[in-house]
Structures are given as structure tokens and as C-alpha cells.
mmCIF file of C-alpha atoms and ligand atoms in Angstrom:
data_model
loop_
_atom_site.group_PDB
_atom_site.id
_atom_site.type_symbol
_atom_site.label_atom_id
_atom_site.label_comp_id
_atom_site.label_asym_id
_atom_site.label_seq_id
_atom_site.Cartn_x
_atom_site.Cartn_y
_atom_site.Cartn_z
ATOM 1 C CA UNK A 1 127.149 98.230 90.503
ATOM 2 C CA UNK A 2 126.699 98.926 94.001
ATOM 3 C CA UNK A 3 123.392 100.274 95.502
ATOM 4 C CA UNK A 4 123.418 102.744 98.221
ATOM 5 C CA UNK A 5 121.184 102.322 101.432
ATOM 6 C CA UNK A 6 120.741 105.231 103.604
ATOM 7 C CA UNK A 7 119.908 104.405 107.153
ATOM 8 C CA UNK A 8 118.128 107.082 109.086
ATOM 9 C CA UNK A 9 117.351 105.802 112.590
ATOM 10 C CA UNK A 10 115.780 108.955 114.060
ATOM 11 C CA UNK A 11 114.243 109.178 117.391
ATOM 12 C CA UNK A 12 112.847 107.205 120.323
ATOM 13 C CA UNK A 13 112.869 103.348 119.632
ATOM 14 C CA UNK A 14 114.335 104.423 115.898
ATOM 15 C CA UNK A 15 117.894 103.530 116.846
ATOM 16 C CA UNK A 16 117.028 100.377 118.444
ATOM 17 C CA UNK A 17 114.876 98.835 115.629
ATOM 18 C CA UNK A 18 117.137 100.095 112.703
ATOM 19 C CA UNK A 19 120.086 98.369 114.438
ATOM 20 C CA UNK A 20 118.181 95.006 114.219
ATOM 21 C CA UNK A 21 117.200 95.616 110.572
ATOM 22 C CA UNK A 22 120.606 96.663 109.357
ATOM 23 C CA UNK A 23 121.906 93.363 110.790
ATOM 24 C CA UNK A 24 119.492 91.608 108.666
ATOM 25 C CA UNK A 25 120.244 93.862 105.705
ATOM 26 C CA UNK A 26 123.996 93.187 106.041
ATOM 27 C CA UNK A 27 123.357 89.374 106.323
ATOM 28 C CA UNK A 28 121.213 89.103 103.137
ATOM 29 C CA UNK A 29 123.542 91.357 101.282
ATOM 30 C CA UNK A 30 126.383 88.802 102.104
ATOM 31 C CA UNK A 31 124.058 85.569 101.265
ATOM 32 C CA UNK A 32 122.682 87.114 98.082
ATOM 33 C CA UNK A 33 125.787 89.120 96.946
ATOM 34 C CA UNK A 34 123.674 92.210 96.499
ATOM 35 C CA UNK A 35 126.440 94.748 96.502
ATOM 36 C CA UNK A 36 124.711 97.079 98.826
ATOM 37 C CA UNK A 37 126.683 99.889 100.736
ATOM 38 C CA UNK A 38 125.301 101.392 103.798
ATOM 39 C CA UNK A 39 125.296 105.084 105.185
ATOM 40 C CA UNK A 40 123.851 106.892 108.028
ATOM 41 C CA UNK A 41 122.449 110.218 108.664
ATOM 42 C CA UNK A 42 120.560 112.402 111.096
ATOM 43 C CA UNK A 43 116.840 113.074 110.890
ATOM 44 C CA UNK A 44 114.131 114.392 113.307
ATOM 45 C CA UNK A 45 115.001 115.204 116.957
ATOM 46 C CA UNK A 46 118.298 113.510 116.752
ATOM 47 C CA UNK A 47 119.274 116.006 113.950
ATOM 48 C CA UNK A 48 117.624 118.951 115.780
ATOM 49 C CA UNK A 49 119.852 118.135 118.881
ATOM 50 C CA UNK A 50 123.116 117.932 116.807
ATOM 51 C CA UNK A 51 122.423 120.823 114.248
ATOM 52 C CA UNK A 52 119.342 122.640 115.133
ATOM 53 C CA UNK A 53 117.253 121.716 112.341
ATOM 54 C CA UNK A 54 115.126 118.256 111.725
ATOM 55 C CA UNK A 55 116.555 117.890 108.124
ATOM 56 C CA UNK A 56 120.122 118.909 107.544
ATOM 57 C CA UNK A 57 121.282 119.833 104.043
ATOM 58 C CA UNK A 58 123.666 116.775 104.486
ATOM 59 C CA UNK A 59 121.082 114.403 105.209
ATOM 60 C CA UNK A 60 118.934 115.471 102.376
ATOM 61 C CA UNK A 61 121.917 115.345 99.972
ATOM 62 C CA UNK A 62 122.786 111.703 101.114
ATOM 63 C CA UNK A 63 119.031 110.796 100.716
ATOM 64 C CA UNK A 64 119.000 112.040 97.096
ATOM 65 C CA UNK A 65 122.239 110.133 96.269
ATOM 66 C CA UNK A 66 120.864 107.078 97.718
ATOM 67 C CA UNK A 67 118.959 104.097 96.026
ATOM 68 C CA UNK A 68 116.795 103.309 98.996
ATOM 69 C CA UNK A 69 116.274 104.825 102.624
ATOM 70 C CA UNK A 70 115.578 102.918 105.744
ATOM 71 C CA UNK A 71 113.891 105.224 108.288
ATOM 72 C CA UNK A 72 113.268 104.314 112.107
ATOM 73 C CA UNK A 73 110.836 107.132 113.379
ATOM 74 C CA UNK A 74 110.767 110.559 114.336
ATOM 75 C CA UNK A 75 109.627 112.696 117.218
ATOM 76 C CA UNK A 76 109.096 112.804 120.812
ATOM 77 C CA UNK A 77 108.058 114.724 123.841
ATOM 78 C CA UNK A 78 111.416 116.442 124.043
ATOM 79 C CA UNK A 79 110.637 118.472 120.791
ATOM 80 C CA UNK A 80 107.097 118.892 121.129
ATOM 81 C CA UNK A 81 107.280 122.394 122.265
ATOM 82 C CA UNK A 82 109.134 123.541 119.180
ATOM 83 C CA UNK A 83 107.356 125.758 116.562
ATOM 84 C CA UNK A 84 105.959 123.951 113.581
ATOM 85 C CA UNK A 85 108.683 124.511 111.141
ATOM 86 C CA UNK A 86 111.329 123.140 113.457
ATOM 87 C CA UNK A 87 109.596 120.021 114.747
ATOM 88 C CA UNK A 88 111.130 116.535 113.951
ATOM 89 C CA UNK A 89 108.173 115.506 111.964
ATOM 90 C CA UNK A 90 109.240 118.205 109.421
ATOM 91 C CA UNK A 91 112.420 116.097 108.789
ATOM 92 C CA UNK A 92 110.134 113.354 107.564
ATOM 93 C CA UNK A 93 107.638 115.557 105.603
ATOM 94 C CA UNK A 94 110.707 117.393 104.055
ATOM 95 C CA UNK A 95 112.364 114.000 102.967
ATOM 96 C CA UNK A 96 108.882 112.657 101.551
ATOM 97 C CA UNK A 97 108.280 116.196 99.539
ATOM 98 C CA UNK A 98 111.922 116.769 98.570
ATOM 99 C CA UNK A 99 112.291 113.344 97.058
ATOM 100 C CA UNK A 100 108.478 113.553 95.603
ATOM 101 C CA UNK A 101 107.570 110.043 97.349
ATOM 102 C CA UNK A 102 104.073 110.564 96.613
ATOM 103 C CA UNK A 103 102.896 106.839 96.638
ATOM 104 C CA UNK A 104 102.768 105.328 100.230
ATOM 105 C CA UNK A 105 102.035 101.697 100.327
ATOM 106 C CA UNK A 106 100.937 100.410 103.753
ATOM 107 C CA UNK A 107 99.793 96.753 103.496
ATOM 108 C CA UNK A 108 97.984 95.363 106.599
ATOM 109 C CA UNK A 109 98.480 91.455 106.687
ATOM 110 C CA UNK A 110 97.324 89.415 109.498
ATOM 111 C CA UNK A 111 99.997 86.886 110.432
ATOM 112 C CA UNK A 112 97.959 83.509 111.357
ATOM 113 C CA UNK A 113 100.153 83.087 114.269
ATOM 114 C CA UNK A 114 99.098 86.495 115.616
ATOM 115 C CA UNK A 115 95.279 86.177 115.263
ATOM 116 C CA UNK A 116 94.649 86.216 118.703
ATOM 117 C CA UNK A 117 96.678 89.591 119.110
ATOM 118 C CA UNK A 118 93.859 91.439 117.304
ATOM 119 C CA UNK A 119 91.285 93.165 119.207
ATOM 120 C CA UNK A 120 88.724 92.033 116.819
ATOM 121 C CA UNK A 121 87.206 88.551 116.508
ATOM 122 C CA UNK A 122 89.418 85.943 114.634
ATOM 123 C CA UNK A 123 86.678 85.393 112.294
ATOM 124 C CA UNK A 124 86.520 89.046 111.298
ATOM 125 C CA UNK A 125 90.156 89.246 110.692
ATOM 126 C CA UNK A 126 91.777 85.952 109.701
ATOM 127 C CA UNK A 127 93.357 85.634 106.401
ATOM 128 C CA UNK A 128 93.054 89.775 106.217
ATOM 129 C CA UNK A 129 95.441 91.227 103.613
ATOM 130 C CA UNK A 130 94.835 94.654 102.397
ATOM 131 C CA UNK A 131 96.679 97.529 100.997
ATOM 132 C CA UNK A 132 96.346 101.187 101.643
ATOM 133 C CA UNK A 133 97.701 103.328 99.017
ATOM 134 C CA UNK A 134 97.992 106.762 100.613
ATOM 135 C CA UNK A 135 98.956 109.893 98.762
ATOM 136 C CA UNK A 136 101.889 111.185 100.618
ATOM 137 C CA UNK A 137 103.130 114.632 99.019
ATOM 138 C CA UNK A 138 99.956 116.732 98.861
ATOM 139 C CA UNK A 139 96.676 117.247 100.485
ATOM 140 C CA UNK A 140 96.016 119.177 103.511
ATOM 141 C CA UNK A 141 99.515 118.203 104.898
ATOM 142 C CA UNK A 142 101.058 120.219 102.433
ATOM 143 C CA UNK A 143 98.473 122.793 101.004
ATOM 144 C CA UNK A 144 98.911 126.617 101.084
ATOM 145 C CA UNK A 145 97.953 128.921 102.573
ATOM 146 C CA UNK A 146 98.385 127.500 106.135
ATOM 147 C CA UNK A 147 99.079 129.025 109.489
ATOM 148 C CA UNK A 148 97.454 130.703 112.494
ATOM 149 C CA UNK A 149 96.376 134.643 111.710
ATOM 150 C CA UNK A 150 94.892 137.187 113.713
ATOM 151 C CA UNK A 151 91.244 138.239 112.957
ATOM 152 C CA UNK A 152 89.893 141.721 113.477
ATOM 153 C CA UNK A 153 87.813 140.828 116.343
ATOM 154 C CA UNK A 154 91.245 140.073 118.221
ATOM 155 C CA UNK A 155 90.751 136.156 118.187
ATOM 156 C CA UNK A 156 93.225 133.986 116.418
ATOM 157 C CA UNK A 157 92.249 131.619 113.570
ATOM 158 C CA UNK A 158 93.957 128.501 112.606
ATOM 159 C CA UNK A 159 93.565 127.373 108.987
ATOM 160 C CA UNK A 160 94.966 124.861 106.371
ATOM 161 C CA UNK A 161 94.105 124.091 102.911
ATOM 162 C CA UNK A 162 93.048 120.754 101.361
ATOM 163 C CA UNK A 163 94.028 120.793 97.719
ATOM 164 C CA UNK A 164 94.763 118.247 94.955
ATOM 165 C CA UNK A 165 95.594 118.888 91.366
ATOM 166 C CA UNK A 166 94.284 116.391 88.720
ATOM 167 C CA UNK A 167 97.867 115.303 88.151
ATOM 168 C CA UNK A 168 98.400 114.525 91.699
ATOM 169 C CA UNK A 169 95.213 112.599 91.965
ATOM 170 C CA UNK A 170 96.021 110.653 88.476
ATOM 171 C CA UNK A 171 99.412 109.547 89.446
ATOM 172 C CA UNK A 172 98.557 107.938 93.080
ATOM 173 C CA UNK A 173 95.511 106.490 91.019
ATOM 174 C CA UNK A 174 97.527 104.639 88.742
ATOM 175 C CA UNK A 175 99.716 103.206 91.613
ATOM 176 C CA UNK A 176 96.752 102.055 93.311
ATOM 177 C CA UNK A 177 95.073 100.509 89.979
ATOM 178 C CA UNK A 178 98.243 98.887 89.007
ATOM 179 C CA UNK A 179 98.604 97.394 92.761
ATOM 180 C CA UNK A 180 95.107 96.019 92.527
ATOM 181 C CA UNK A 181 95.845 94.507 88.932
ATOM 182 C CA UNK A 182 98.586 92.570 91.024
ATOM 183 C CA UNK A 183 96.458 91.644 93.595
ATOM 184 C CA UNK A 184 92.491 90.652 93.810
ATOM 185 C CA UNK A 185 91.512 93.307 91.357
ATOM 186 C CA UNK A 186 89.532 95.244 93.593
ATOM 187 C CA UNK A 187 89.983 99.060 94.298
ATOM 188 C CA UNK A 188 87.995 101.299 97.001
ATOM 189 C CA UNK A 189 88.561 104.888 96.619
ATOM 190 C CA UNK A 190 88.011 106.715 99.874
ATOM 191 C CA UNK A 191 86.951 110.241 100.037
ATOM 192 C CA UNK A 192 84.375 112.911 101.445
ATOM 193 C CA UNK A 193 82.774 113.772 98.327
ATOM 194 C CA UNK A 194 79.406 114.523 99.856
ATOM 195 C CA UNK A 195 81.215 117.416 101.589
ATOM 196 C CA UNK A 196 84.596 118.427 100.211
ATOM 197 C CA UNK A 197 85.051 119.636 96.594
ATOM 198 C CA UNK A 198 88.550 118.523 96.464
ATOM 199 C CA UNK A 199 87.348 114.905 96.779
ATOM 200 C CA UNK A 200 84.639 115.337 94.144
ATOM 201 C CA UNK A 201 87.461 116.001 91.891
ATOM 202 C CA UNK A 202 89.326 113.041 93.440
ATOM 203 C CA UNK A 203 86.416 110.806 92.675
ATOM 204 C CA UNK A 204 85.863 112.225 89.080
ATOM 205 C CA UNK A 205 89.461 111.339 88.146
ATOM 206 C CA UNK A 206 89.323 107.788 89.667
ATOM 207 C CA UNK A 207 86.269 107.190 87.711
ATOM 208 C CA UNK A 208 88.076 108.383 84.540
ATOM 209 C CA UNK A 209 91.039 105.963 85.291
ATOM 210 C CA UNK A 210 88.924 103.088 85.748
ATOM 211 C CA UNK A 211 88.167 103.168 82.251
ATOM 212 C CA UNK A 212 91.775 102.535 81.428
ATOM 213 C CA UNK A 213 91.736 99.369 83.896
ATOM 214 C CA UNK A 214 88.658 97.338 82.918
ATOM 215 C CA UNK A 215 90.199 94.287 84.812
ATOM 216 C CA UNK A 216 89.793 96.173 88.260
ATOM 217 C CA UNK A 217 86.571 96.727 89.851
ATOM 218 C CA UNK A 218 86.450 100.386 91.285
ATOM 219 C CA UNK A 219 84.254 101.473 94.165
ATOM 220 C CA UNK A 220 84.055 104.584 96.397
ATOM 221 C CA UNK A 221 83.196 104.959 99.762
ATOM 222 C CA UNK A 222 83.001 107.903 102.248
ATOM 223 C CA UNK A 223 85.869 108.042 104.753
ATOM 224 C CA UNK A 224 83.558 107.886 107.727
ATOM 225 C CA UNK A 225 81.996 104.483 106.526
ATOM 226 C CA UNK A 226 85.281 103.321 105.440
ATOM 227 C CA UNK A 227 86.536 103.688 109.010
ATOM 228 C CA UNK A 228 83.330 101.844 109.982
ATOM 229 C CA UNK A 229 83.849 99.147 107.422
ATOM 230 C CA UNK A 230 87.497 98.706 108.456
ATOM 231 C CA UNK A 231 86.358 97.408 111.908
ATOM 232 C CA UNK A 232 83.037 95.691 110.844
ATOM 233 C CA UNK A 233 84.238 93.625 107.905
ATOM 234 C CA UNK A 234 87.641 94.503 106.701
ATOM 235 C CA UNK A 235 87.993 91.430 104.639
ATOM 236 C CA UNK A 236 85.880 92.981 102.003
ATOM 237 C CA UNK A 237 88.746 95.320 100.967
ATOM 238 C CA UNK A 238 91.649 94.317 98.722
ATOM 239 C CA UNK A 239 93.348 97.898 97.891
ATOM 240 C CA UNK A 240 92.219 101.210 99.173
ATOM 241 C CA UNK A 241 93.478 104.756 97.832
ATOM 242 C CA UNK A 242 93.013 107.695 99.441
ATOM 243 C CA UNK A 243 94.264 111.356 100.231
ATOM 244 C CA UNK A 244 97.270 111.933 102.617
ATOM 245 C CA UNK A 245 95.407 112.705 105.905
ATOM 246 C CA UNK A 246 92.594 110.122 105.524
ATOM 247 C CA UNK A 247 95.316 107.576 104.444
ATOM 248 C CA UNK A 248 97.265 108.462 107.812
ATOM 249 C CA UNK A 249 94.164 107.641 109.922
ATOM 250 C CA UNK A 250 92.853 104.759 108.051
ATOM 251 C CA UNK A 251 96.270 103.142 107.879
ATOM 252 C CA UNK A 252 96.566 103.280 111.696
ATOM 253 C CA UNK A 253 93.181 101.663 112.033
ATOM 254 C CA UNK A 254 94.045 98.979 109.496
ATOM 255 C CA UNK A 255 97.233 98.335 111.328
ATOM 256 C CA UNK A 256 95.379 97.635 114.612
ATOM 257 C CA UNK A 257 93.196 94.968 112.927
ATOM 258 C CA UNK A 258 96.399 92.832 112.588
ATOM 259 C CA UNK A 259 96.878 92.995 116.230
ATOM 260 C CA UNK A 260 99.933 94.965 116.375
ATOM 261 C CA UNK A 261 101.145 98.061 114.618
ATOM 262 C CA UNK A 262 104.776 96.837 115.438
ATOM 263 C CA UNK A 263 104.295 94.264 112.583
ATOM 264 C CA UNK A 264 103.743 96.739 109.574
ATOM 265 C CA UNK A 265 106.088 97.933 107.123
ATOM 266 C CA UNK A 266 105.616 100.732 104.633
ATOM 267 C CA UNK A 267 107.038 101.999 101.391
ATOM 268 C CA UNK A 268 106.987 105.337 100.023
ATOM 269 C CA UNK A 269 107.983 105.582 96.355
ATOM 270 C CA UNK A 270 108.506 108.327 93.641
ATOM 271 C CA UNK A 271 108.153 107.950 90.051
ATOM 272 C CA UNK A 272 111.477 106.294 89.548
ATOM 273 C CA UNK A 273 110.911 103.949 92.184
ATOM 274 C CA UNK A 274 113.457 105.295 94.689
ATOM 275 C CA UNK A 275 111.985 104.721 97.994
ATOM 276 C CA UNK A 276 111.868 105.454 101.756
ATOM 277 C CA UNK A 277 110.799 102.621 103.847
ATOM 278 C CA UNK A 278 109.638 102.936 107.281
ATOM 279 C CA UNK A 279 107.681 101.052 110.084
ATOM 280 C CA UNK A 280 104.111 102.142 110.026
ATOM 281 C CA UNK A 281 104.438 102.732 114.011
ATOM 282 C CA UNK A 282 105.956 105.836 115.405
ATOM 283 C CA UNK A 283 108.696 106.524 117.700
ATOM 284 C CA UNK A 284 107.297 105.394 120.925
ATOM 285 C CA UNK A 285 109.248 107.463 123.342
ATOM 286 C CA UNK A 286 107.294 105.719 126.304
ATOM 287 C CA UNK A 287 109.296 102.443 125.555
ATOM 288 C CA UNK A 288 112.578 103.899 124.093
ATOM 289 C CA UNK A 289 115.875 102.745 125.257
ATOM 290 C CA UNK A 290 114.314 99.686 127.163
ATOM 291 C CA UNK A 291 115.097 97.165 124.431
ATOM 292 C CA UNK A 292 111.466 95.901 124.244
ATOM 293 C CA UNK A 293 110.371 97.387 121.010
ATOM 294 C CA UNK A 294 109.212 95.210 118.075
ATOM 295 C CA UNK A 295 111.860 95.357 115.428
ATOM 296 C CA UNK A 296 109.818 93.187 112.955
ATOM 297 C CA UNK A 297 108.052 96.190 111.235
ATOM 298 C CA UNK A 298 111.498 97.632 110.430
ATOM 299 C CA UNK A 299 112.991 94.230 109.173
ATOM 300 C CA UNK A 300 109.865 93.826 107.127
ATOM 301 C CA UNK A 301 110.205 97.351 105.650
ATOM 302 C CA UNK A 302 113.794 96.248 104.672
ATOM 303 C CA UNK A 303 112.168 93.334 102.852
ATOM 304 C CA UNK A 304 110.042 95.838 101.072
ATOM 305 C CA UNK A 305 112.802 97.964 100.174
ATOM 306 C CA UNK A 306 114.743 94.741 98.560
ATOM 307 C CA UNK A 307 111.819 94.329 96.578
ATOM 308 C CA UNK A 308 110.695 97.680 95.428
ATOM 309 C CA UNK A 309 113.672 99.552 95.063
ATOM 310 C CA UNK A 310 116.684 97.128 95.118
ATOM 311 C CA UNK A 311 115.408 94.261 92.541
ATOM 312 C CA UNK A 312 116.383 91.787 95.135
ATOM 313 C CA UNK A 313 113.086 89.540 95.426
ATOM 314 C CA UNK A 314 114.741 86.520 96.601
ATOM 315 C CA UNK A 315 116.324 88.386 99.597
ATOM 316 C CA UNK A 316 113.136 89.868 100.369
ATOM 317 C CA UNK A 317 111.194 86.518 100.480
ATOM 318 C CA UNK A 318 114.077 84.969 102.575
ATOM 319 C CA UNK A 319 113.399 87.926 105.226
ATOM 320 C CA UNK A 320 109.812 87.461 104.975
ATOM 321 C CA UNK A 321 110.081 83.634 105.612
ATOM 322 C CA UNK A 322 112.389 84.192 108.413
ATOM 323 C CA UNK A 323 109.914 86.639 110.158
ATOM 324 C CA UNK A 324 107.339 83.981 109.855
ATOM 325 C CA UNK A 325 109.588 81.289 111.134
ATOM 326 C CA UNK A 326 110.452 83.115 114.412
ATOM 327 C CA UNK A 327 106.565 83.731 114.952
ATOM 328 C CA UNK A 328 106.188 79.988 114.408
ATOM 329 C CA UNK A 329 108.975 79.461 117.089
ATOM 330 C CA UNK A 330 106.655 81.368 119.373
ATOM 331 C CA UNK A 331 108.948 84.320 119.953
ATOM 332 C CA UNK A 332 107.177 87.510 120.732
ATOM 333 C CA UNK A 333 108.198 91.196 121.802
ATOM 334 C CA UNK A 334 105.965 92.763 124.518
ATOM 335 C CA UNK A 335 103.445 94.195 121.912
ATOM 336 C CA UNK A 336 102.414 91.009 120.356
ATOM 337 C CA UNK A 337 103.100 88.615 123.544
ATOM 338 C CA UNK A 338 100.352 86.103 124.243
ATOM 339 C CA UNK A 339 100.016 83.446 126.815
ATOM 340 C CA UNK A 340 102.345 80.254 126.109
ATOM 341 C CA UNK A 341 104.702 82.392 124.134
ATOM 342 C CA UNK A 342 108.313 83.140 124.763
ATOM 343 C CA UNK A 343 108.768 86.965 125.556
ATOM 344 C CA UNK A 344 111.853 88.500 123.825
ATOM 345 C CA UNK A 345 113.759 91.609 123.724
ATOM 346 C CA UNK A 346 114.380 93.824 120.614
ATOM 347 C CA UNK A 347 117.779 92.282 120.180
ATOM 348 C CA UNK A 348 116.721 88.817 120.767
ATOM 349 C CA UNK A 349 114.102 89.188 118.021
ATOM 350 C CA UNK A 350 116.583 90.676 115.514
ATOM 351 C CA UNK A 351 118.997 87.812 116.315
ATOM 352 C CA UNK A 352 116.322 85.123 116.164
ATOM 353 C CA UNK A 353 115.514 86.416 112.606
ATOM 354 C CA UNK A 354 119.191 86.353 111.654
ATOM 355 C CA UNK A 355 119.349 82.856 112.968
ATOM 356 C CA UNK A 356 116.368 81.812 110.705
ATOM 357 C CA UNK A 357 118.163 83.315 107.705
ATOM 358 C CA UNK A 358 120.764 80.539 108.100
ATOM 359 C CA UNK A 359 124.412 80.418 107.140
HETATM 360 C C1 IPM B 401 102.847 108.587 109.738
HETATM 361 C C2 IPM B 401 103.006 109.393 110.528
HETATM 362 C C3 IPM B 401 103.326 110.875 110.280
HETATM 363 C C4 IPM B 401 102.310 111.406 109.275
HETATM 364 C C5 IPM B 401 103.840 111.880 111.251
HETATM 365 C C6 IPM B 401 104.918 111.357 112.146
HETATM 366 C C7 IPM B 401 104.301 113.373 110.442
HETATM 367 O O1 IPM B 401 101.932 109.854 111.236
HETATM 368 O O2 IPM B 401 103.757 108.312 108.769
HETATM 369 O O3 IPM B 401 101.742 107.941 109.149
HETATM 370 O O4 IPM B 401 101.363 111.819 109.795
HETATM 371 O O5 IPM B 401 102.542 111.170 108.007
HETATM 372 MG MG1 MG B 402 100.395 108.147 111.061
#
């Protein structure tokens, strides 16, 4: 049976990097006879320009019908002045919530070839392999009420609500415990339970779940300390689980440990393992259209997609191996460039991965 892949290039460098990832996907589709079919749709600023809204009905419908989605990035200065509800980011958030993609997996792996690209000392980061499990459809990102209101004294007041129900905490907790079981059996839950009641509950539920996973060693850490520990001694972590906003922040930090956010893929899954896959970096409007963006995070996201949503492990592994090979060959886009390497464009990097995949 054929499986439907929806490509959502989006904004900024999105179209450039998705183009390269698409070539790779089409190649492994043939090599491994995967029976994938491809379609495209508009999201974010590109959708606003064409239709006036960031998540057109047609895009949402195609997303719901697909087995997996590969997204580039959304947003850019062109749309920054729009009211909140019409901003490009709402397209992304709308996809996450409509498809109930509550589990966001963000691995941060240091490629040995890129050890010098990290801003931390090589001994601190060498061999780094951590996984951040971020709750993606709840917390302060989606909590109601929210807005800006007029106070009686004539001032305006902005407000958001940080909420998590037990079931939301439990389902993301299970994903994290199961991921830890598959890895090194260590899970650190990150909260702010010294200040925020919502995370007191979060901690309580994680402790409850721990009883069902005796093979996983659970620890708790306040988010400020976690931010510090990530740069002090990141290798102490195996799997981290946290809420939507803390996960947003910590995953950018973890990404930088590896030298370049341009290398990191992510998966956002729902209970049916349908998923949306995207690079951890954003739309990088400052370098859009110049052909210098790093397509590897998107290509590696395509590999994650093959593994998690399309049951094509061998094809996923082939892509990951090919990426490692082009790094061995010394090919580097600008973001990971180091002396003695060969600087390549987005397209050259894509072509090199293609070539490494073989005939
Ligand atoms: C991310 C991004 C998004 C988020 C933005 C673009 C809405 O920063 O995927 O980490 O905050 O979740
Ligand atoms: Mg982010």
C-alpha cells in the first residue's frame, strides 16, 4: 500500500532545504521500493501571502490524510507585524494541535567530525547523545485564557496560562520513559516545582509513572539548573522530559552543544505515530535565498520520518550513514565550516548525500 508524504516547505530557507530532502526521499523511495507518494502544500508566511491565513483548510486536510509530514520552517520579518492569530507560527502550532502531535523528540547528537564546531570544549561534548522529549500541544503555549486586557487603571496587561492536565502529563511521560528504556535507562524530568503548581503536579505524575518503569532511573531537576547543567556537564543526561516552553528553550541550548543547530532533526508524533518532521532550526530569513543553508537537519528529519512513521528502518539508516560519509569527506556548509574543510552550498551538500547513497 502506498504511503503519503506531505512536504511543507514554508518560509525563509525552508524551500531550499526541503528541496534537497525531497531528492533524498525520492532516491531511497526507489532504492528501497517504499511506495511513497509525495504532495506539497502551503503553510506559514507562504500560505499567508497566497491565501491570507497561515494554515489553509486545504493544507490541514492534506496533513490529516498523510502518513507523515516533512516541514521546512515558518516565519520571517515580513510577517512579524501581523496580529498573533494570523502570524506564520500559528500555522505550525495549528498543525501540531490539530493533529495532536503531543510528543516532540529532539535528539542532540555530536557528530565526531564536528567536535570542533561546538562552542564548548571537546572533552565536555565528545560523544554527546541526548534526547529531549518536549510536550508539544499543551502548557503555556496553548493554555486559556490568554491575551492582552485593559485594566481599570488604564494600563494594559498581558497574560497567558500555564496548564497541564494529568492525562497530558502522563502520555508525554510514557513516551519519555519508553524512550529511556530503548536508550541508557536514565530519565531526567525538568520542572519548576519550587515555584509553579502546574509543575508540582508534573513531578507527582512522573514519580507515579516511575513505578511502572523500574528499569528506568528517574531524576528531577529545576529548569534553571538544567539550563546550567546542559552547558556544564551535558553528558550526565540521557533522556530529558519537559513541558512545551521549557522544552523549546532547552532544545535550542542542547542543539548548540553539538556545534550547529543546522544538524538537528526532530519528530512530532501523535498517539497513532503519525508524525510531522522538521529541522530544529528556524527559517533563518537572514540567509534565505542565498543557497548556503545547511540541509542536513532536514535530511536527517526525513530519516527520522522513515524510521518512526513509515517503518523503513533500512532506508533511514542509509540516509544517516550517507550524511556521516559526506562529513567524513570534509564537506561543510557555512554554519559548520572549519579550516581545512571544503565549503559547499545547500545544493552541493544535498547532491553529495545523494551520491553517498549510491546507485
Ligand atoms: C520550535 C519553534 C517554534 C516553537 C516556533 C516557531 C513557534 O521555536 O519548534 O522550537 O516555539 O515551538
Ligand atoms: Mg524553538
